Amino acid sequence: MNAYGTYFQNDPQRPLVYGKVNLINPPRQRLRGEPLKEGILVHPVIVGFCGTDHELMEMGRRGQLSPKFPAGQNRLINGHEGVVWVPEQNRFAIVLIRGGDSIDPTRYTEDESYFEYGCDQADGLFCDSMYVNPDMLLSIPEGYAQDGKLALSFAKKMVFPDPFACMLFQLERMEDLGSAHWFRQTARRRKCDLETARQYAADEIFERTVIFGLGTTGMFVGDVIRQAHPNANIYFVGRSPADSHKVQFALETAKAQYVQNTYADPADCAQAIRAAMGGRATCFIGVSGTNVEHEIAFKHKVLGCNGIYNSFSLGPKITFDTMPFGFENHLIFGSINFRQDHMEKAIDMLARSRYNEIVELIDKEEFIADPIAAYENKIYCKGAPMKTAVIWNKEHINMAE
């Protein structure tokens, strides 16, 4: 079956193009032990742009995409965030992106394999139609679809379940690892049993939380921490002016404080963060994608003794001096994943959120006319919206709501 969409290829001049592609439908499995199933046909309705899309485009420029292509293909239809219409079932759905021959595809081991729709070995959503394993089509909450249409405000929120689910997973990891890191000390301080101490420690690790970087992932992790830990003290660090819409929205949502990084010297930024907190961080979350994250945390001592460092950036290298690192008892971890239950919870939480307010649309005709220009000059450029999405099928969107 042929359809029109955007796809990546290995080409230094044209790594991303729009055109006719032949859809494939190999049998896939959601989890190890489950049957292989052919996908059912779905039609993408609204699709969000992710930084991964931009990185894949750059990989295509460098000729590095071959391992990402579906088997037997020399292209990858991109897109992994959005809503699809399932004609066979007469309903809307959110695609569970990752599956494979694995007990848990987000935590796969050496003898397991995975695939990701729109990212790795499986075609994605920037297309008129695609095939999806029927077990990987997650339901939207009841009451949001009327006569085969979604309100635009709701549809915009549904470009976020993937990154929001990632942040729910990060919260779980910080609670699990942080409480295990602290609970014996907590038990002695509070004079309680170890199991009770674990519960206290899972809350205490967010006493002074630094979120370094204020994109959507930083905003989301602040939100989920606040909802799970009402007494947390959260400090966003970013370069945007404090009175900008992005910053004000994030501060209001997470009930957080803000340190604007206007400093040429990381040491001065670190001093400003410590001053704002009145001490050193119990938890430092790096989401800026810059190497200065680890310098601020370790070299300039924003992360306190027994603190945990959560690396959610792709690209930066983390270094630290082993002498203070060992004696200050830091815990460093990184994992960019989520499970199906995280995504289902994300869908429900987002439905009740205001995140539609940070999504801006690019016209489909403008996008498909020159996808590379759209990426470089509108979607991923200086001054770009926090989140950009495209309505791929207006038939299923109520533009008035």
Tab-separated table of C-alpha atoms in Angstrom:
chain	number	residue	atom	x	y	z
A	1	MET	CA	0.000	0.000	0.000
A	2	ASN	CA	1.283	3.466	-0.884
A	3	ALA	CA	0.864	6.594	1.215
A	4	TYR	CA	2.359	10.069	1.376
A	5	GLY	CA	4.549	11.129	4.266
A	6	THR	CA	7.929	12.427	5.368
A	7	TYR	CA	10.820	10.040	5.735
A	8	PHE	CA	14.506	10.049	6.593
A	9	GLN	CA	17.212	8.683	4.343
A	10	ASN	CA	20.996	8.684	4.158
A	11	ASP	CA	21.650	11.725	1.965
A	12	PRO	CA	23.895	14.711	2.761
A	13	GLN	CA	21.606	17.146	0.901
A	14	ARG	CA	18.153	15.559	1.330
A	15	PRO	CA	18.092	13.605	4.609
A	16	LEU	CA	14.388	14.373	5.051
A	17	VAL	CA	11.887	14.379	2.197
A	18	TYR	CA	8.130	14.271	1.623
A	19	GLY	CA	6.738	11.912	-0.959
A	20	LYS	CA	5.042	8.614	-1.749
A	21	VAL	CA	6.207	5.615	0.245
A	22	ASN	CA	5.313	1.945	0.199
A	23	LEU	CA	3.944	0.990	3.616
A	24	ILE	CA	5.189	-2.267	5.097
A	25	ASN	CA	3.448	-4.437	7.684
A	26	PRO	CA	5.766	-7.049	9.176
A	27	PRO	CA	4.442	-9.011	12.176
A	28	ARG	CA	5.599	-7.475	15.459
A	29	GLN	CA	5.203	-8.342	19.122
A	30	ARG	CA	4.498	-5.997	22.006
A	31	LEU	CA	6.399	-8.071	24.597
A	32	ARG	CA	8.432	-11.271	24.764
A	33	GLY	CA	6.185	-14.313	24.946
A	34	GLU	CA	3.315	-12.612	23.143
A	35	PRO	CA	2.321	-13.609	19.589
A	36	LEU	CA	3.640	-11.788	16.560
A	37	LYS	CA	0.803	-9.774	15.040
A	38	GLU	CA	0.446	-7.875	11.809
A	39	GLY	CA	-0.441	-4.241	12.310
A	40	ILE	CA	-3.841	-2.745	11.640
A	41	LEU	CA	-4.222	0.354	9.496
A	42	VAL	CA	-4.460	3.695	11.311
A	43	HIS	CA	-4.517	7.311	10.112
A	44	PRO	CA	-2.433	9.880	12.039
A	45	VAL	CA	-4.492	12.902	13.081
A	46	ILE	CA	-2.085	15.243	14.895
A	47	VAL	CA	1.663	14.718	15.262
A	48	GLY	CA	4.203	16.493	17.436
A	49	PHE	CA	7.818	17.219	16.560
A	50	CYS	CA	10.477	15.897	18.931
A	51	GLY	CA	14.171	16.698	19.219
A	52	THR	CA	14.800	13.088	18.251
A	53	ASP	CA	13.390	13.880	14.803
A	54	HIS	CA	15.971	16.620	14.349
A	55	GLU	CA	18.812	14.350	15.506
A	56	LEU	CA	17.702	11.616	13.099
A	57	MET	CA	17.770	14.159	10.279
A	58	GLU	CA	21.351	15.051	11.177
A	59	MET	CA	22.252	11.352	11.293
A	60	GLY	CA	20.854	11.034	7.763
A	61	ARG	CA	23.097	13.880	6.655
A	62	ARG	CA	26.065	11.954	8.064
A	63	GLY	CA	24.961	8.657	6.493
A	64	GLN	CA	24.434	6.983	9.881
A	65	LEU	CA	20.773	5.941	9.663
A	66	SER	CA	21.036	2.429	8.225
A	67	PRO	CA	20.610	0.649	11.612
A	68	LYS	CA	17.424	2.680	12.179
A	69	PHE	CA	15.696	1.627	8.948
A	70	PRO	CA	13.018	-1.090	8.979
A	71	ALA	CA	14.392	-4.413	7.723
A	72	GLY	CA	14.808	-4.383	3.938
A	73	GLN	CA	14.133	-0.628	3.645
A	74	ASN	CA	16.379	2.349	2.953
A	75	ARG	CA	14.164	4.905	4.697
A	76	LEU	CA	12.331	5.540	7.959
A	77	ILE	CA	8.996	7.349	8.185
A	78	ASN	CA	9.457	9.484	11.275
A	79	GLY	CA	7.124	10.727	13.997
A	80	HIS	CA	6.361	9.134	17.363
A	81	GLU	CA	4.151	11.630	19.217
A	82	GLY	CA	0.467	12.081	18.470
A	83	VAL	CA	-3.034	10.739	17.991
A	84	VAL	CA	-4.218	8.278	15.346
A	85	TRP	CA	-7.677	7.306	14.097
A	86	VAL	CA	-8.329	3.555	13.965
A	87	PRO	CA	-11.038	3.020	11.309
A	88	GLU	CA	-11.362	-0.712	11.997
A	89	GLN	CA	-12.276	0.079	15.623
A	90	ASN	CA	-13.965	3.453	15.059
A	91	ARG	CA	-11.874	5.155	17.759
A	92	PHE	CA	-8.869	7.348	18.456
A	93	ALA	CA	-5.701	5.947	20.002
A	94	ILE	CA	-2.213	6.845	21.182
A	95	VAL	CA	0.553	4.634	19.802
A	96	LEU	CA	2.653	2.829	22.400
A	97	ILE	CA	5.931	3.507	20.671
A	98	ARG	CA	8.287	0.771	21.846
A	99	GLY	CA	7.843	-3.006	21.671
A	100	GLY	CA	9.865	-6.065	20.773
A	101	ASP	CA	11.251	-9.413	21.820
A	102	SER	CA	11.775	-8.281	25.392
A	103	ILE	CA	10.244	-8.706	28.837
A	104	ASP	CA	10.221	-4.893	29.080
A	105	PRO	CA	11.376	-3.108	25.897
A	106	THR	CA	12.301	0.013	27.867
A	107	ARG	CA	14.797	-2.001	29.953
A	108	TYR	CA	15.924	-4.601	27.424
A	109	THR	CA	19.033	-6.715	28.019
A	110	GLU	CA	21.709	-8.222	25.786
A	111	ASP	CA	19.616	-11.169	24.564
A	112	GLU	CA	16.566	-9.033	23.796
A	113	SER	CA	15.578	-6.734	20.953
A	114	TYR	CA	13.226	-3.792	20.502
A	115	PHE	CA	11.706	-1.498	17.894
A	116	GLU	CA	10.260	1.998	18.060
A	117	TYR	CA	7.624	3.395	15.755
A	118	GLY	CA	9.078	6.432	14.000
A	119	CYS	CA	12.506	6.077	15.588
A	120	ASP	CA	14.057	2.668	15.191
A	121	GLN	CA	13.229	-0.147	12.731
A	122	ALA	CA	9.532	0.735	12.435
A	123	ASP	CA	7.729	3.465	10.500
A	124	GLY	CA	6.027	6.333	12.322
A	125	LEU	CA	3.264	8.914	12.268
A	126	PHE	CA	4.248	11.597	9.739
A	127	CYS	CA	2.270	9.793	7.050
A	128	ASP	CA	-1.294	9.532	5.771
A	129	SER	CA	-1.491	5.952	7.067
A	130	MET	CA	0.616	3.462	9.017
A	131	TYR	CA	0.351	-0.039	10.463
A	132	VAL	CA	0.442	-0.583	14.232
A	133	ASN	CA	0.347	-3.756	16.319
A	134	PRO	CA	-3.242	-3.718	17.693
A	135	ASP	CA	-1.964	-4.372	21.225
A	136	MET	CA	-0.001	-1.099	21.027
A	137	LEU	CA	-2.937	1.253	20.464
A	138	LEU	CA	-3.716	2.886	23.804
A	139	SER	CA	-7.144	4.316	24.526
A	140	ILE	CA	-7.845	7.962	25.241
A	141	PRO	CA	-10.092	8.791	28.231
A	142	GLU	CA	-13.818	8.661	27.664
A	143	GLY	CA	-15.679	11.827	26.783
A	144	TYR	CA	-13.013	13.525	24.667
A	145	ALA	CA	-14.156	12.251	21.274
A	146	GLN	CA	-17.431	13.555	19.814
A	147	ASP	CA	-18.780	12.374	16.461
A	148	GLY	CA	-15.368	11.209	15.268
A	149	LYS	CA	-13.664	14.474	16.189
A	150	LEU	CA	-11.325	15.674	18.919
A	151	ALA	CA	-11.312	19.191	20.303
A	152	LEU	CA	-8.133	20.931	19.160
A	153	SER	CA	-7.227	21.810	22.765
A	154	PHE	CA	-7.333	18.125	23.765
A	155	ALA	CA	-5.515	16.970	20.622
A	156	LYS	CA	-2.634	19.334	21.354
A	157	LYS	CA	-2.158	17.768	24.796
A	158	MET	CA	-1.932	14.333	23.213
A	159	VAL	CA	1.366	15.074	21.490
A	160	PHE	CA	2.985	14.784	24.944
A	161	PRO	CA	2.283	11.272	26.350
A	162	ASP	CA	5.694	9.985	25.214
A	163	PRO	CA	7.879	12.627	26.959
A	164	PHE	CA	5.492	12.917	29.904
A	165	ALA	CA	5.651	9.148	30.415
A	166	CYS	CA	9.442	9.442	30.379
A	167	MET	CA	9.200	11.895	33.255
A	168	LEU	CA	6.893	9.611	35.234
A	169	PHE	CA	9.530	6.932	34.799
A	170	GLN	CA	12.204	9.386	35.975
A	171	LEU	CA	10.132	10.132	39.068
A	172	GLU	CA	9.860	6.412	39.798
A	173	ARG	CA	13.621	5.944	39.345
A	174	MET	CA	14.471	8.897	41.587
A	175	GLU	CA	12.132	7.629	44.281
A	176	ASP	CA	13.439	4.050	44.034
A	177	LEU	CA	17.145	4.812	43.813
A	178	GLY	CA	17.083	7.893	46.009
A	179	SER	CA	15.205	6.222	48.831
A	180	ALA	CA	17.531	3.199	48.668
A	181	HIS	CA	20.482	5.601	48.757
A	182	TRP	CA	19.193	7.428	51.839
A	183	PHE	CA	16.967	5.171	53.905
A	184	ARG	CA	19.510	3.851	56.430
A	185	GLN	CA	20.657	7.347	57.284
A	186	THR	CA	17.019	8.444	57.408
A	187	ALA	CA	16.157	5.590	59.803
A	188	ARG	CA	18.860	6.680	62.227
A	189	ARG	CA	17.909	10.328	62.026
A	190	ARG	CA	14.186	9.685	62.444
A	191	LYS	CA	14.652	6.701	64.786
A	192	CYS	CA	12.261	4.537	62.772
A	193	ASP	CA	12.326	1.097	61.129
A	194	LEU	CA	13.923	0.655	57.719
A	195	GLU	CA	10.702	0.181	55.742
A	196	THR	CA	9.215	3.372	57.166
A	197	ALA	CA	12.513	5.125	56.482
A	198	ARG	CA	12.275	4.213	52.779
A	199	GLN	CA	8.957	6.036	52.562
A	200	TYR	CA	10.378	9.109	54.275
A	201	ALA	CA	13.527	9.054	52.138
A	202	ALA	CA	11.569	8.939	48.862
A	203	ASP	CA	10.124	12.309	49.866
A	204	GLU	CA	13.266	13.797	51.421
A	205	ILE	CA	15.356	13.498	48.260
A	206	PHE	CA	13.309	16.320	46.717
A	207	GLU	CA	13.990	18.747	49.576
A	208	ARG	CA	16.112	20.923	47.283
A	209	THR	CA	15.659	19.876	43.650
A	210	VAL	CA	17.511	21.566	40.791
A	211	ILE	CA	16.142	21.079	37.270
A	212	PHE	CA	18.870	22.379	34.974
A	213	GLY	CA	17.255	23.218	31.640
A	214	LEU	CA	13.740	24.417	30.927
A	215	GLY	CA	12.417	22.681	27.866
A	216	THR	CA	9.336	20.499	27.921
A	217	THR	CA	11.099	17.625	29.696
A	218	GLY	CA	12.304	19.946	32.448
A	219	MET	CA	8.836	21.411	32.778
A	220	PHE	CA	7.223	17.957	32.921
A	221	VAL	CA	9.583	16.519	35.522
A	222	GLY	CA	8.964	19.523	37.757
A	223	ASP	CA	5.226	18.976	37.375
A	224	VAL	CA	5.278	15.253	38.237
A	225	ILE	CA	7.562	15.829	41.223
A	226	ARG	CA	5.226	18.519	42.557
A	227	GLN	CA	2.139	16.346	42.147
A	228	ALA	CA	3.781	13.380	43.905
A	229	HIS	CA	5.646	15.390	46.549
A	230	PRO	CA	3.711	18.512	47.571
A	231	ASN	CA	6.443	19.683	49.962
A	232	ALA	CA	9.267	19.531	47.420
A	233	ASN	CA	11.339	22.658	46.813
A	234	ILE	CA	11.934	22.906	43.081
A	235	TYR	CA	14.321	25.287	41.322
A	236	PHE	CA	14.335	25.594	37.542
A	237	VAL	CA	17.526	26.929	35.957
A	238	GLY	CA	17.313	28.274	32.402
A	239	ARG	CA	18.368	31.095	30.121
A	240	SER	CA	14.928	32.456	29.244
A	241	PRO	CA	13.836	35.732	30.854
A	242	ALA	CA	11.942	35.218	34.075
A	243	ASP	CA	8.899	37.058	32.721
A	244	SER	CA	8.637	34.950	29.551
A	245	HIS	CA	5.500	32.904	28.997
A	246	LYS	CA	7.454	29.640	29.107
A	247	VAL	CA	9.024	30.367	32.481
A	248	GLN	CA	5.862	31.744	34.024
A	249	PHE	CA	3.860	28.726	32.821
A	250	ALA	CA	6.441	26.306	34.236
A	251	LEU	CA	6.659	28.086	37.584
A	252	GLU	CA	2.894	28.182	37.946
A	253	THR	CA	2.465	24.530	36.965
A	254	ALA	CA	5.201	23.137	39.218
A	255	LYS	CA	4.906	25.811	41.924
A	256	ALA	CA	8.633	26.241	41.548
A	257	GLN	CA	11.257	28.968	41.789
A	258	TYR	CA	13.546	30.168	39.018
A	259	VAL	CA	17.209	31.044	38.607
A	260	GLN	CA	17.974	32.716	35.287
A	261	ASN	CA	21.368	31.675	33.979
A	262	THR	CA	22.813	34.893	32.588
A	263	TYR	CA	26.330	34.053	33.744
A	264	ALA	CA	29.376	33.632	31.522
A	265	ASP	CA	31.195	31.739	34.270
A	266	PRO	CA	29.557	28.490	35.486
A	267	ALA	CA	30.930	29.183	38.962
A	268	ASP	CA	28.817	32.327	39.184
A	269	CYS	CA	25.725	30.411	38.056
A	270	ALA	CA	26.403	27.777	40.687
A	271	GLN	CA	26.731	30.420	43.376
A	272	ALA	CA	23.385	31.942	42.343
A	273	ILE	CA	21.677	28.523	42.502
A	274	ARG	CA	23.067	27.759	45.950
A	275	ALA	CA	22.044	31.195	47.188
A	276	ALA	CA	18.492	30.747	45.913
A	277	MET	CA	18.182	27.347	47.607
A	278	GLY	CA	19.918	28.338	50.821
A	279	GLY	CA	22.186	25.320	50.503
A	280	ARG	CA	23.246	22.542	48.150
A	281	ALA	CA	20.882	20.335	46.164
A	282	THR	CA	19.589	17.000	47.357
A	283	CYS	CA	18.683	16.156	43.760
A	284	PHE	CA	20.063	17.540	40.478
A	285	ILE	CA	18.290	16.750	37.191
A	286	GLY	CA	20.183	17.614	34.003
A	287	VAL	CA	17.904	18.190	31.008
A	288	SER	CA	19.677	21.015	29.169
A	289	GLY	CA	21.751	18.884	26.802
A	290	THR	CA	24.873	20.918	27.641
A	291	ASN	CA	28.190	19.942	29.194
A	292	VAL	CA	27.873	22.664	31.811
A	293	GLU	CA	25.358	20.503	33.697
A	294	HIS	CA	27.951	18.295	35.336
A	295	GLU	CA	30.304	21.213	35.992
A	296	ILE	CA	27.588	23.056	37.884
A	297	ALA	CA	26.663	19.948	39.873
A	298	PHE	CA	30.089	18.512	40.696
A	299	LYS	CA	32.946	20.940	40.044
A	300	HIS	CA	31.069	23.919	41.453
A	301	LYS	CA	29.337	21.924	44.183
A	302	VAL	CA	25.665	22.592	43.585
A	303	LEU	CA	24.951	18.922	44.337
A	304	GLY	CA	25.208	18.313	48.066
A	305	CYS	CA	26.534	15.396	50.084
A	306	ASN	CA	24.487	12.205	49.525
A	307	GLY	CA	22.778	13.915	46.576
A	308	ILE	CA	21.538	12.132	43.462
A	309	TYR	CA	22.312	13.225	39.903
A	310	ASN	CA	19.776	12.291	37.226
A	311	SER	CA	21.178	12.643	33.702
A	312	PHE	CA	18.392	12.996	31.150
A	313	SER	CA	20.480	14.726	28.482
A	314	LEU	CA	21.782	13.045	25.351
A	315	GLY	CA	25.242	14.125	24.213
A	316	PRO	CA	27.050	15.678	27.199
A	317	LYS	CA	29.852	13.783	28.901
A	318	ILE	CA	29.764	13.585	32.683
A	319	THR	CA	33.055	13.911	34.547
A	320	PHE	CA	33.794	14.290	38.226
A	321	ASP	CA	36.737	14.374	40.599
A	322	THR	CA	36.813	10.998	42.341
A	323	MET	CA	38.067	12.401	45.647
A	324	PRO	CA	35.038	14.565	46.537
A	325	PHE	CA	32.729	12.238	44.591
A	326	GLY	CA	33.572	9.263	46.784
A	327	PHE	CA	33.522	11.098	50.081
A	328	GLU	CA	30.390	13.112	49.305
A	329	ASN	CA	28.593	9.861	48.458
A	330	HIS	CA	26.923	10.971	45.232
A	331	LEU	CA	24.639	8.716	43.212
A	332	ILE	CA	24.611	9.169	39.420
A	333	PHE	CA	22.125	7.460	37.113
A	334	GLY	CA	20.606	7.859	33.677
A	335	SER	CA	17.827	6.084	31.786
A	336	ILE	CA	15.530	7.441	29.090
A	337	ASN	CA	12.611	5.046	29.088
A	338	PHE	CA	9.034	4.397	30.120
A	339	ARG	CA	6.617	1.477	30.409
A	340	GLN	CA	3.083	1.137	29.085
A	341	ASP	CA	1.628	1.940	32.508
A	342	HIS	CA	3.596	5.199	32.557
A	343	MET	CA	2.166	6.155	29.177
A	344	GLU	CA	-1.381	5.290	30.212
A	345	LYS	CA	-0.998	7.404	33.336
A	346	ALA	CA	0.506	10.216	31.243
A	347	ILE	CA	-2.505	10.218	28.905
A	348	ASP	CA	-4.864	10.596	31.857
A	349	MET	CA	-2.810	13.325	33.566
A	350	LEU	CA	-2.326	15.284	30.356
A	351	ALA	CA	-6.041	15.199	29.588
A	352	ARG	CA	-6.588	17.208	32.782
A	353	SER	CA	-3.676	19.583	32.167
A	354	ARG	CA	-3.149	22.961	30.451
A	355	TYR	CA	-0.265	21.827	28.248
A	356	ASN	CA	-2.196	22.647	25.093
A	357	GLU	CA	-1.204	26.251	25.883
A	358	ILE	CA	2.447	25.615	24.974
A	359	VAL	CA	1.787	23.888	21.626
A	360	GLU	CA	1.835	25.867	18.378
A	361	LEU	CA	0.831	24.524	14.977
A	362	ILE	CA	2.632	24.586	11.680
A	363	ASP	CA	0.416	24.338	8.624
A	364	LYS	CA	0.723	20.938	6.991
A	365	GLU	CA	1.110	22.368	3.494
A	366	GLU	CA	3.940	24.626	4.672
A	367	PHE	CA	5.650	21.692	6.361
A	368	ILE	CA	5.456	19.182	3.530
A	369	ALA	CA	6.489	21.784	0.924
A	370	ASP	CA	9.994	21.880	2.443
A	371	PRO	CA	10.378	19.736	5.580
A	372	ILE	CA	14.069	20.529	6.080
A	373	ALA	CA	13.448	24.278	5.944
A	374	ALA	CA	10.570	23.872	8.379
A	375	TYR	CA	12.817	22.013	10.798
A	376	GLU	CA	15.698	24.447	10.557
A	377	ASN	CA	13.846	27.768	10.316
A	378	LYS	CA	10.694	27.279	12.364
A	379	ILE	CA	10.587	24.156	14.514
A	380	TYR	CA	14.160	23.816	15.812
A	381	CYS	CA	15.539	27.330	15.501
A	382	LYS	CA	16.241	30.090	18.002
A	383	GLY	CA	12.944	31.506	19.169
A	384	ALA	CA	10.995	28.386	18.158
A	385	PRO	CA	7.878	27.456	20.152
A	386	MET	CA	8.287	25.126	23.109
A	387	LYS	CA	6.387	22.513	21.121
A	388	THR	CA	5.310	22.408	17.496
A	389	ALA	CA	2.722	20.060	16.044
A	390	VAL	CA	1.018	19.553	12.710
A	391	ILE	CA	-2.568	18.528	12.078
A	392	TRP	CA	-2.214	15.719	9.572
A	393	ASN	CA	-5.918	15.010	9.182
A	394	LYS	CA	-8.268	17.953	9.795
A	395	GLU	CA	-11.313	15.749	9.266
A	396	HIS	CA	-10.941	14.492	12.829
A	397	ILE	CA	-10.247	17.814	14.592
A	398	ASN	CA	-12.788	20.314	15.871
A	399	MET	CA	-10.807	23.480	15.251
A	400	ALA	CA	-13.254	25.622	17.252
A	401	GLU	CA	-12.588	23.905	20.587
